[in-house]
mmCIF file of C-alpha atoms and ligand atoms in Angstrom:
data_model
loop_
_atom_site.group_PDB
_atom_site.id
_atom_site.type_symbol
_atom_site.label_atom_id
_atom_site.label_comp_id
_atom_site.label_asym_id
_atom_site.label_seq_id
_atom_site.Cartn_x
_atom_site.Cartn_y
_atom_site.Cartn_z
ATOM 1 C CA MET J 1 -18.305 -21.427 53.566
ATOM 2 C CA ASP J 2 -20.613 -20.137 56.349
ATOM 3 C CA LEU J 3 -20.900 -16.401 56.754
ATOM 4 C CA PRO J 4 -19.126 -15.437 59.983
ATOM 5 C CA GLN J 5 -20.296 -12.742 62.388
ATOM 6 C CA LEU J 6 -17.907 -9.894 63.073
ATOM 7 C CA LYS J 7 -16.754 -9.749 66.688
ATOM 8 C CA ILE J 8 -15.045 -6.636 68.015
ATOM 9 C CA GLY J 9 -14.549 -7.063 71.760
ATOM 10 C CA ASP J 10 -18.045 -7.098 73.297
ATOM 11 C CA LEU J 11 -19.710 -6.032 70.019
ATOM 12 C CA THR J 12 -21.048 -8.555 67.513
ATOM 13 C CA ALA J 13 -22.237 -7.539 64.055
ATOM 14 C CA LYS J 14 -24.464 -10.141 62.427
ATOM 15 C CA LEU J 15 -22.756 -9.561 59.070
ATOM 16 C CA PRO J 16 -18.997 -8.985 58.586
ATOM 17 C CA ILE J 17 -19.593 -5.822 56.556
ATOM 18 C CA ILE J 18 -18.491 -2.325 57.547
ATOM 19 C CA GLN J 19 -19.750 0.521 55.359
ATOM 20 C CA GLY J 20 -16.758 2.826 54.872
ATOM 21 C CA GLY J 21 -17.042 6.443 56.041
ATOM 22 C CA MET J 22 -17.447 8.710 52.997
ATOM 23 C CA GLY J 23 -17.006 12.451 53.231
ATOM 24 C CA VAL J 24 -18.175 15.053 52.713
ATOM 25 C CA GLY J 25 -21.816 14.324 53.379
ATOM 26 C CA ILE J 26 -21.975 10.991 51.521
ATOM 27 C CA SER J 27 -22.298 8.679 54.534
ATOM 28 C CA LEU J 28 -24.375 10.369 57.197
ATOM 29 C CA ASN J 29 -27.308 9.163 59.290
ATOM 30 C CA LYS J 30 -29.444 7.688 56.477
ATOM 31 C CA LEU J 31 -26.802 5.366 55.031
ATOM 32 C CA ALA J 32 -25.129 4.486 58.341
ATOM 33 C CA SER J 33 -28.447 3.599 60.029
ATOM 34 C CA ALA J 34 -29.627 1.536 57.036
ATOM 35 C CA VAL J 35 -26.426 -0.550 57.052
ATOM 36 C CA ALA J 36 -26.546 -0.969 60.844
ATOM 37 C CA ASN J 37 -30.198 -2.074 60.655
ATOM 38 C CA GLU J 38 -29.232 -4.747 58.117
ATOM 39 C CA GLY J 39 -26.720 -6.225 60.572
ATOM 40 C CA GLY J 40 -23.544 -4.538 59.279
ATOM 41 C CA ILE J 41 -21.667 -1.625 60.844
ATOM 42 C CA GLY J 42 -22.695 1.860 59.686
ATOM 43 C CA ILE J 43 -20.055 4.586 59.624
ATOM 44 C CA ILE J 44 -20.835 8.314 59.633
ATOM 45 C CA SER J 45 -18.243 10.483 57.895
ATOM 46 C CA GLY J 46 -16.840 12.931 60.456
ATOM 47 C CA VAL J 47 -15.296 15.179 57.797
ATOM 48 C CA GLN J 48 -16.758 18.724 57.669
ATOM 49 C CA VAL J 49 -20.169 17.461 58.843
ATOM 50 C CA GLY J 50 -21.411 20.983 59.540
ATOM 51 C CA PHE J 51 -20.780 22.329 56.020
ATOM 52 C CA ARG J 52 -24.443 23.145 55.371
ATOM 53 C CA ASP J 53 -24.725 25.431 58.416
ATOM 54 C CA PRO J 54 -25.005 29.126 57.373
ATOM 55 C CA ASN J 55 -22.352 30.022 59.983
ATOM 56 C CA PHE J 56 -19.861 27.479 58.649
ATOM 57 C CA ILE J 57 -17.256 29.926 57.279
ATOM 58 C CA LYS J 58 -17.291 31.975 60.500
ATOM 59 C CA ASP J 59 -17.251 29.047 62.911
ATOM 60 C CA PRO J 60 -16.401 25.717 61.229
ATOM 61 C CA LEU J 61 -15.512 23.924 64.453
ATOM 62 C CA GLY J 62 -18.719 24.923 66.257
ATOM 63 C CA CYS J 63 -20.811 23.916 63.224
ATOM 64 C CA ASN J 64 -18.975 20.602 62.825
ATOM 65 C CA LEU J 65 -19.345 19.725 66.516
ATOM 66 C CA ARG J 66 -23.083 20.461 66.509
ATOM 67 C CA ALA J 67 -23.706 18.598 63.251
ATOM 68 C CA LEU J 68 -21.645 15.601 64.393
ATOM 69 C CA GLU J 69 -23.695 15.283 67.572
ATOM 70 C CA SER J 70 -26.901 15.597 65.593
ATOM 71 C CA GLU J 71 -25.847 12.951 63.005
ATOM 72 C CA ILE J 72 -24.861 10.508 65.757
ATOM 73 C CA LYS J 73 -28.172 11.046 67.599
ATOM 74 C CA LEU J 74 -30.196 10.600 64.396
ATOM 75 C CA THR J 75 -28.292 7.433 63.424
ATOM 76 C CA LYS J 76 -28.794 5.938 66.880
ATOM 77 C CA ALA J 77 -32.493 6.835 66.863
ATOM 78 C CA LYS J 78 -32.970 5.181 63.448
ATOM 79 C CA ALA J 79 -30.877 2.097 64.309
ATOM 80 C CA PRO J 80 -31.309 1.652 68.073
ATOM 81 C CA ASN J 81 -29.894 -1.880 68.062
ATOM 82 C CA GLY J 82 -27.247 -1.343 65.400
ATOM 83 C CA ILE J 83 -23.503 -0.803 65.665
ATOM 84 C CA ILE J 84 -22.382 2.628 64.509
ATOM 85 C CA GLY J 85 -19.088 4.421 64.205
ATOM 86 C CA VAL J 86 -17.512 7.612 62.895
ATOM 87 C CA ASN J 87 -14.602 8.028 60.476
ATOM 88 C CA PHE J 88 -12.148 10.885 61.049
ATOM 89 C CA MET J 89 -9.104 11.768 58.950
ATOM 90 C CA VAL J 90 -6.013 12.370 61.097
ATOM 91 C CA ALA J 91 -4.998 15.193 58.715
ATOM 92 C CA MET J 92 -8.141 17.185 59.598
ATOM 93 C CA GLU J 93 -7.939 20.437 61.515
ATOM 94 C CA ASN J 94 -9.479 20.000 65.014
ATOM 95 C CA TYR J 95 -9.232 16.202 64.840
ATOM 96 C CA ASN J 96 -8.908 15.858 68.651
ATOM 97 C CA GLU J 97 -11.981 17.949 69.496
ATOM 98 C CA LEU J 98 -14.127 16.080 66.971
ATOM 99 C CA VAL J 99 -13.016 12.624 68.125
ATOM 100 C CA LYS J 100 -13.724 13.612 71.740
ATOM 101 C CA LYS J 101 -17.233 14.774 70.786
ATOM 102 C CA ALA J 102 -17.960 11.414 69.098
ATOM 103 C CA VAL J 103 -16.743 9.575 72.215
ATOM 104 C CA GLU J 104 -18.915 11.798 74.418
ATOM 105 C CA CYS J 105 -21.866 10.815 72.167
ATOM 106 C CA LYS J 106 -20.991 7.165 72.876
ATOM 107 C CA VAL J 107 -20.337 5.902 69.364
ATOM 108 C CA ASP J 108 -19.349 2.243 69.248
ATOM 109 C CA LEU J 109 -16.345 2.720 67.032
ATOM 110 C CA ILE J 110 -13.898 5.270 65.631
ATOM 111 C CA ILE J 111 -12.043 4.549 62.398
ATOM 112 C CA SER J 112 -9.161 6.817 61.502
ATOM 113 C CA GLY J 113 -6.803 7.079 58.556
ATOM 114 C CA ALA J 114 -5.127 9.623 56.229
ATOM 115 C CA GLY J 115 -2.197 9.768 58.652
ATOM 116 C CA LEU J 116 -1.136 7.704 61.647
ATOM 117 C CA PRO J 117 -3.707 7.965 64.465
ATOM 118 C CA LEU J 118 -1.071 7.741 67.190
ATOM 119 C CA GLU J 119 -3.053 9.856 69.688
ATOM 120 C CA LEU J 120 -6.338 7.982 69.229
ATOM 121 C CA PRO J 121 -6.023 5.815 72.389
ATOM 122 C CA ASN J 122 -5.656 8.950 74.557
ATOM 123 C CA LEU J 123 -8.750 10.493 72.995
ATOM 124 C CA VAL J 124 -11.026 7.529 73.821
ATOM 125 C CA LYS J 125 -9.528 6.779 77.251
ATOM 126 C CA GLY J 126 -12.117 5.753 79.852
ATOM 127 C CA SER J 127 -14.815 5.010 77.255
ATOM 128 C CA ASN J 128 -16.057 1.799 75.644
ATOM 129 C CA THR J 129 -15.496 3.191 72.130
ATOM 130 C CA LYS J 130 -13.462 0.786 69.994
ATOM 131 C CA ILE J 131 -10.607 2.145 67.857
ATOM 132 C CA ALA J 132 -9.379 1.198 64.416
ATOM 133 C CA PRO J 133 -6.530 2.586 62.342
ATOM 134 C CA ILE J 134 -6.674 2.373 58.539
ATOM 135 C CA VAL J 135 -3.402 1.091 57.084
ATOM 136 C CA SER J 136 -2.111 0.326 53.602
ATOM 137 C CA SER J 137 1.014 -1.570 54.636
ATOM 138 C CA SER J 138 2.128 -3.981 57.320
ATOM 139 C CA LYS J 139 4.812 -1.404 58.185
ATOM 140 C CA ALA J 140 2.162 1.148 59.191
ATOM 141 C CA ALA J 141 0.253 -1.541 61.147
ATOM 142 C CA ALA J 142 3.451 -2.539 62.973
ATOM 143 C CA LEU J 143 4.298 1.070 63.837
ATOM 144 C CA ILE J 144 0.817 1.849 65.206
ATOM 145 C CA CYS J 145 0.748 -1.379 67.257
ATOM 146 C CA LYS J 146 4.216 -0.639 68.630
ATOM 147 C CA VAL J 147 3.430 2.946 69.650
ATOM 148 C CA TRP J 148 0.036 2.078 71.208
ATOM 149 C CA ASP J 149 1.640 -0.818 73.060
ATOM 150 C CA ARG J 150 4.513 1.288 74.414
ATOM 151 C CA LYS J 151 2.607 4.459 75.242
ATOM 152 C CA ASN J 152 -0.871 3.208 76.082
ATOM 153 C CA ARG J 153 -0.442 -0.476 76.911
ATOM 154 C CA LEU J 154 -3.164 -1.539 74.489
ATOM 155 C CA ALA J 155 -3.694 -2.935 71.004
ATOM 156 C CA PRO J 156 -6.173 -1.857 68.305
ATOM 157 C CA ASP J 157 -9.659 -3.406 68.476
ATOM 158 C CA LEU J 158 -9.649 -3.779 64.713
ATOM 159 C CA ILE J 159 -7.483 -2.736 61.780
ATOM 160 C CA ILE J 160 -8.793 -1.688 58.378
ATOM 161 C CA VAL J 161 -6.378 -2.814 55.658
ATOM 162 C CA GLU J 162 -7.065 -0.663 52.610
ATOM 163 C CA GLY J 163 -5.551 -1.827 49.348
ATOM 164 C CA PRO J 164 -4.722 0.055 46.127
ATOM 165 C CA LEU J 165 -8.124 -0.396 44.434
ATOM 166 C CA ALA J 166 -10.114 1.733 46.903
ATOM 167 C CA GLY J 167 -11.961 4.982 46.328
ATOM 168 C CA GLY J 168 -10.943 8.091 48.282
ATOM 169 C CA HIS J 169 -7.429 8.910 49.432
ATOM 170 C CA LEU J 170 -4.926 6.097 49.047
ATOM 171 C CA GLY J 171 -2.023 5.252 51.333
ATOM 172 C CA PHE J 172 0.402 4.625 48.444
ATOM 173 C CA THR J 173 2.535 6.856 46.232
ATOM 174 C CA LYS J 174 1.426 7.365 42.635
ATOM 175 C CA ALA J 175 4.512 5.428 41.515
ATOM 176 C CA GLU J 176 3.553 2.501 43.752
ATOM 177 C CA LEU J 177 0.013 2.540 42.386
ATOM 178 C CA GLN J 178 1.239 2.554 38.784
ATOM 179 C CA SER J 179 3.955 -0.066 39.239
ATOM 180 C CA LYS J 180 3.398 -3.538 37.800
ATOM 181 C CA GLU J 181 4.788 -5.044 41.009
ATOM 182 C CA ALA J 182 2.392 -3.047 43.193
ATOM 183 C CA SER J 183 1.260 -4.783 46.381
ATOM 184 C CA THR J 184 -2.230 -6.213 46.264
ATOM 185 C CA LEU J 185 -4.820 -6.037 49.018
ATOM 186 C CA ASP J 186 -4.450 -9.801 49.448
ATOM 187 C CA ASN J 187 -0.670 -9.573 50.063
ATOM 188 C CA ILE J 188 -0.929 -6.669 52.474
ATOM 189 C CA LEU J 189 -3.759 -8.392 54.341
ATOM 190 C CA LEU J 190 -1.671 -11.538 54.898
ATOM 191 C CA ASP J 191 1.270 -9.453 56.143
ATOM 192 C CA VAL J 192 -0.884 -7.457 58.549
ATOM 193 C CA ILE J 193 -2.410 -10.659 59.958
ATOM 194 C CA LYS J 194 1.144 -11.795 60.802
ATOM 195 C CA VAL J 195 2.113 -8.439 62.335
ATOM 196 C CA VAL J 196 -0.789 -8.355 64.820
ATOM 197 C CA LYS J 197 -0.381 -11.931 66.120
ATOM 198 C CA PRO J 198 2.076 -11.085 68.953
ATOM 199 C CA TYR J 199 -0.150 -8.219 70.119
ATOM 200 C CA GLU J 200 -3.217 -10.478 70.180
ATOM 201 C CA LYS J 201 -1.258 -12.840 72.361
ATOM 202 C CA LYS J 202 0.152 -10.133 74.623
ATOM 203 C CA TYR J 203 -3.268 -8.533 75.256
ATOM 204 C CA ASN J 204 -5.235 -11.781 75.087
ATOM 205 C CA LYS J 205 -7.701 -10.296 72.590
ATOM 206 C CA ASN J 206 -8.715 -10.762 68.984
ATOM 207 C CA ILE J 207 -7.810 -7.878 66.720
ATOM 208 C CA ALA J 208 -10.341 -7.990 63.888
ATOM 209 C CA ILE J 209 -8.692 -7.530 60.501
ATOM 210 C CA ILE J 210 -10.908 -5.857 57.915
ATOM 211 C CA ALA J 211 -10.076 -5.782 54.191
ATOM 212 C CA ALA J 212 -11.066 -2.762 52.058
ATOM 213 C CA GLY J 213 -10.718 -1.455 48.520
ATOM 214 C CA GLY J 214 -12.410 -2.543 45.309
ATOM 215 C CA ILE J 215 -14.870 -4.952 46.930
ATOM 216 C CA HIS J 216 -17.920 -5.271 44.707
ATOM 217 C CA ASP J 217 -19.722 -8.562 45.342
ATOM 218 C CA GLY J 218 -19.942 -11.794 47.318
ATOM 219 C CA ARG J 219 -17.049 -13.369 45.435
ATOM 220 C CA ASP J 220 -14.678 -10.627 46.628
ATOM 221 C CA VAL J 221 -15.973 -10.966 50.187
ATOM 222 C CA LYS J 222 -15.615 -14.752 50.153
ATOM 223 C CA ARG J 223 -12.037 -14.560 48.811
ATOM 224 C CA LEU J 224 -10.963 -12.109 51.510
ATOM 225 C CA LEU J 225 -12.643 -14.041 54.340
ATOM 226 C CA GLN J 226 -10.982 -17.224 53.118
ATOM 227 C CA LEU J 227 -7.619 -15.459 53.153
ATOM 228 C CA GLY J 228 -8.119 -14.706 56.846
ATOM 229 C CA ALA J 229 -9.940 -11.356 57.025
ATOM 230 C CA ASN J 230 -12.601 -11.128 59.743
ATOM 231 C CA GLY J 231 -14.685 -8.745 57.667
ATOM 232 C CA VAL J 232 -14.649 -6.213 54.844
ATOM 233 C CA GLN J 233 -15.121 -2.468 54.539
ATOM 234 C CA VAL J 234 -17.042 -1.326 51.473
ATOM 235 C CA GLY J 235 -17.486 2.264 50.269
ATOM 236 C CA THR J 236 -18.298 2.911 46.604
ATOM 237 C CA ARG J 237 -20.849 0.096 46.355
ATOM 238 C CA PHE J 238 -23.070 1.933 48.887
ATOM 239 C CA ILE J 239 -23.103 5.237 46.962
ATOM 240 C CA THR J 240 -25.648 3.955 44.453
ATOM 241 C CA THR J 241 -28.227 3.076 47.108
ATOM 242 C CA HIS J 242 -31.524 4.830 47.800
ATOM 243 C CA GLU J 243 -30.421 5.366 51.394
ATOM 244 C CA CYS J 244 -27.041 6.981 50.603
ATOM 245 C CA ASP J 245 -27.020 10.578 51.878
ATOM 246 C CA ALA J 246 -25.538 11.951 48.616
ATOM 247 C CA HIS J 247 -27.401 14.226 46.172
ATOM 248 C CA ASP J 248 -29.339 12.385 43.416
ATOM 249 C CA SER J 249 -27.109 13.896 40.663
ATOM 250 C CA TYR J 250 -24.064 12.582 42.506
ATOM 251 C CA LYS J 251 -25.467 9.025 42.550
ATOM 252 C CA LEU J 252 -26.325 9.338 38.848
ATOM 253 C CA ALA J 253 -22.692 10.231 38.014
ATOM 254 C CA TYR J 254 -21.608 6.833 39.422
ATOM 255 C CA LEU J 255 -24.326 4.991 37.516
ATOM 256 C CA LYS J 256 -23.145 6.649 34.288
ATOM 257 C CA ALA J 257 -19.382 6.238 34.861
ATOM 258 C CA GLU J 258 -17.471 3.906 32.542
ATOM 259 C CA GLU J 259 -14.343 1.997 33.523
ATOM 260 C CA ASN J 260 -12.056 4.564 31.795
ATOM 261 C CA ASP J 261 -13.649 7.492 33.650
ATOM 262 C CA ILE J 262 -12.187 6.324 36.984
ATOM 263 C CA ASN J 263 -8.552 7.209 37.607
ATOM 264 C CA LEU J 264 -5.933 8.447 40.041
ATOM 265 C CA VAL J 265 -6.044 12.120 41.043
ATOM 266 C CA THR J 266 -3.832 14.470 43.034
ATOM 267 C CA SER J 267 -5.276 15.798 46.277
ATOM 268 C CA PRO J 268 -4.268 18.700 48.556
ATOM 269 C CA VAL J 269 -4.186 16.166 51.414
ATOM 270 C CA GLY J 270 -0.813 15.092 49.980
ATOM 271 C CA MET J 271 -1.868 11.570 49.058
ATOM 272 C CA PRO J 272 -3.118 10.339 45.699
ATOM 273 C CA GLY J 273 -6.807 9.600 45.445
ATOM 274 C CA ARG J 274 -9.081 7.730 43.060
ATOM 275 C CA ALA J 275 -12.055 9.522 41.562
ATOM 276 C CA ILE J 276 -14.289 9.943 38.537
ATOM 277 C CA ILE J 277 -12.457 12.240 36.106
ATOM 278 C CA ASN J 278 -14.492 15.408 35.482
ATOM 279 C CA ASP J 279 -13.964 19.128 34.723
ATOM 280 C CA LEU J 280 -12.464 19.732 38.180
ATOM 281 C CA ILE J 281 -9.653 17.265 37.490
ATOM 282 C CA ARG J 282 -9.165 18.206 33.805
ATOM 283 C CA ARG J 283 -8.941 21.970 34.469
ATOM 284 C CA ASP J 284 -5.519 23.568 34.947
ATOM 285 C CA GLU J 285 -6.651 26.553 36.945
ATOM 286 C CA CYS J 286 -8.935 26.000 39.887
ATOM 287 C CA ASN J 287 -10.135 27.998 42.823
ATOM 288 C CA LYS J 288 -7.321 27.801 45.333
ATOM 289 C CA HIS J 289 -8.625 30.301 47.869
ATOM 290 C CA CYS J 290 -8.572 28.876 51.338
ATOM 291 C CA LEU J 291 -11.852 29.713 53.019
ATOM 292 C CA TYR J 292 -12.086 26.745 55.324
ATOM 293 C CA LYS J 293 -8.636 25.936 56.823
ATOM 294 C CA CYS J 294 -9.650 22.273 56.881
ATOM 295 C CA LEU J 295 -6.207 20.637 56.726
ATOM 296 C CA GLU J 296 -3.386 21.232 59.145
ATOM 297 C CA SER J 297 -0.827 20.923 56.361
ATOM 298 C CA CYS J 298 -2.551 22.727 53.446
ATOM 299 C CA ARG J 299 -0.479 25.215 51.405
ATOM 300 C CA PRO J 300 -3.088 27.044 49.275
ATOM 301 C CA LYS J 301 -0.578 28.245 46.638
ATOM 302 C CA GLU J 302 0.668 24.733 45.897
ATOM 303 C CA ILE J 303 -2.567 22.755 45.791
ATOM 304 C CA PRO J 304 -4.431 21.698 42.626
ATOM 305 C CA TYR J 305 -7.819 22.815 44.059
ATOM 306 C CA CYS J 306 -9.482 23.492 47.412
ATOM 307 C CA ILE J 307 -10.505 20.055 48.640
ATOM 308 C CA SER J 308 -13.245 21.264 50.973
ATOM 309 C CA GLN J 309 -14.877 23.332 48.211
ATOM 310 C CA ALA J 310 -14.577 20.401 45.766
ATOM 311 C CA LEU J 311 -16.185 18.003 48.257
ATOM 312 C CA PHE J 312 -18.930 20.511 49.199
ATOM 313 C CA ASP J 313 -19.690 21.033 45.496
ATOM 314 C CA ALA J 314 -19.914 17.246 45.045
ATOM 315 C CA ALA J 315 -22.194 16.872 48.069
ATOM 316 C CA ASN J 316 -24.436 19.602 46.656
ATOM 317 C CA GLY J 317 -24.740 17.718 43.367
ATOM 318 C CA ASP J 318 -22.351 19.802 41.185
ATOM 319 C CA ILE J 319 -20.818 16.817 39.471
ATOM 320 C CA ASN J 320 -18.621 18.837 37.074
ATOM 321 C CA ASN J 321 -16.857 20.888 39.732
ATOM 322 C CA GLY J 322 -17.103 18.491 42.653
ATOM 323 C CA LEU J 323 -14.598 15.794 43.633
ATOM 324 C CA LEU J 324 -16.203 12.376 43.073
ATOM 325 C CA PHE J 325 -14.093 9.812 44.933
ATOM 326 C CA CYS J 326 -14.668 6.350 43.498
ATOM 327 C CA GLY J 327 -13.232 2.842 43.831
ATOM 328 C CA VAL J 328 -11.851 0.961 40.826
ATOM 329 C CA HIS J 329 -15.084 -1.016 40.402
ATOM 330 C CA GLY J 330 -17.406 1.986 40.717
ATOM 331 C CA TYR J 331 -18.416 1.683 37.044
ATOM 332 C CA LYS J 332 -20.084 -1.697 37.671
ATOM 333 C CA ALA J 333 -23.188 -0.287 39.360
ATOM 334 C CA ASN J 334 -25.906 0.325 36.789
ATOM 335 C CA LYS J 335 -29.012 0.804 38.917
ATOM 336 C CA LEU J 336 -29.959 2.306 42.250
ATOM 337 C CA GLN J 337 -30.493 -0.402 44.850
ATOM 338 C CA SER J 338 -31.572 -0.624 48.462
ATOM 339 C CA VAL J 339 -28.954 -1.178 51.158
ATOM 340 C CA LYS J 340 -30.686 -4.512 51.813
ATOM 341 C CA GLU J 341 -30.068 -5.622 48.197
ATOM 342 C CA VAL J 342 -26.403 -4.568 48.315
ATOM 343 C CA MET J 343 -25.879 -6.366 51.639
ATOM 344 C CA ASN J 344 -27.486 -9.486 50.154
ATOM 345 C CA GLU J 345 -25.190 -9.388 47.119
ATOM 346 C CA LEU J 346 -22.120 -8.908 49.303
ATOM 347 C CA THR J 347 -22.991 -11.840 51.527
ATOM 348 C CA ASN J 348 -24.343 -14.215 48.894
ATOM 349 C CA PHE J 349 -21.495 -16.603 48.094
HETATM 350 C C1 LIG A 401 -16.852 9.047 48.036
HETATM 351 C C2 LIG A 401 -15.861 8.470 49.008
HETATM 352 C C3 LIG A 401 -15.481 9.221 50.110
HETATM 353 C C4 LIG A 401 -14.595 8.691 51.052
HETATM 354 N N1 LIG A 401 -14.257 9.420 52.143
HETATM 355 C C5 LIG A 401 -13.430 8.897 53.085
HETATM 356 C C6 LIG A 401 -13.093 9.637 54.253
HETATM 357 O O1 LIG A 401 -13.542 10.758 54.459
HETATM 358 N N2 LIG A 401 -12.237 9.062 55.147
HETATM 359 C C7 LIG A 401 -11.720 7.795 54.951
HETATM 360 O O2 LIG A 401 -10.959 7.308 55.782
HETATM 361 N N3 LIG A 401 -12.032 7.076 53.854
HETATM 362 C C8 LIG A 401 -12.881 7.598 52.931
HETATM 363 N N4 LIG A 401 -13.215 6.847 51.833
HETATM 364 C C9 LIG A 401 -12.771 5.427 51.739
HETATM 365 C C10 LIG A 401 -13.879 4.470 52.224
HETATM 366 O O3 LIG A 401 -14.151 4.649 53.591
HETATM 367 C C11 LIG A 401 -13.541 3.007 51.949
HETATM 368 O O4 LIG A 401 -12.448 2.571 52.707
HETATM 369 C C12 LIG A 401 -13.235 2.766 50.486
HETATM 370 O O5 LIG A 401 -14.254 3.385 49.760
HETATM 371 C C13 LIG A 401 -13.162 1.293 50.146
HETATM 372 O O6 LIG A 401 -12.979 1.099 48.770
HETATM 373 P P1 LIG A 401 -14.218 0.918 47.749
HETATM 374 O O7 LIG A 401 -14.773 2.286 47.530
HETATM 375 O O8 LIG A 401 -13.612 0.360 46.527
HETATM 376 O O9 LIG A 401 -15.222 0.007 48.405
HETATM 377 C C14 LIG A 401 -14.063 7.383 50.859
HETATM 378 C C15 LIG A 401 -14.440 6.651 49.719
HETATM 379 C C16 LIG A 401 -15.331 7.178 48.820
HETATM 380 C C17 LIG A 401 -15.727 6.364 47.617
#
């Protein structure tokens, strides 16, 4: 099988690999530019980008907007010919303002999940920025296509189909994830391909379908391309690269993790997640003070821990108290590699 390019409207990536956005602070300018320079698509995480600014607690939005602009500029400067995008979670406070800033900075692509990005077309109106929802079911894909068609007279440029083996927040209930009859990425992918067909016809455009979750090597990529995906999105595999923006201790935690250390966790976002089990997850009593007001729906008294604090701790290298999101195959990495090496392994069939 020949390796296809990934076409998204007028954009063509040499390799059909999108590096998944990883927050907080895991995929920023270094990782995104390295992937884009290798011919894939580099994605900056747009979640709490300004968390290192000393004024962050006083003015999170101002700090996030400034840091987002700076990360986009740095990524573009390092990968002037590459394709770059930003990932935003719909559940984030100030989602609209942050998406608009990314559009103003002329990013190629916005990827958005953790909720239904129904307003996304309005936020990119008049720009050339491509838009992609992340879905975990054909039902969600159908709903987004229907609403965008009815309200905005357009169809997504691409759709990320994220299956149950991914790292980060998961678009399934815990019961669904633990059930023996759980849907697989392959099944959901085939269903989503069917759902988008009429919209491709109606708008006379290709909607690129991207498979994500648990992709580790070229065999996974080949299988998904053969099933009909136009590309893949990969997260965890890029954490253990020299170029990943994460702290060195954070990368080491993934190199040391065993298969049994990776499991489902509860998150204040209201969706299950998959992470490396550490003290944060094992502890009963955690810091629940809300300093950051990062989620529209957060109820501090009911949450297991403050997600912003847990992700800031992780980004700063506190691997016992930080939240270490990780895909099912995260234990397979046993050495730090360059982005070039990882891209070669993913595309070597
Ligand atoms: C550390 C980490 C952080 C992540 N953060 C986000 C995020 O902020 N927003 C999002 O939509 N997905 C996030 N994801 C999901 C990835 O973008 C990607 O879809 C997923 O990692 C694919 O599964 P894999 O890790 O098995 O390759 C995260 C994943 C990881 C591992």
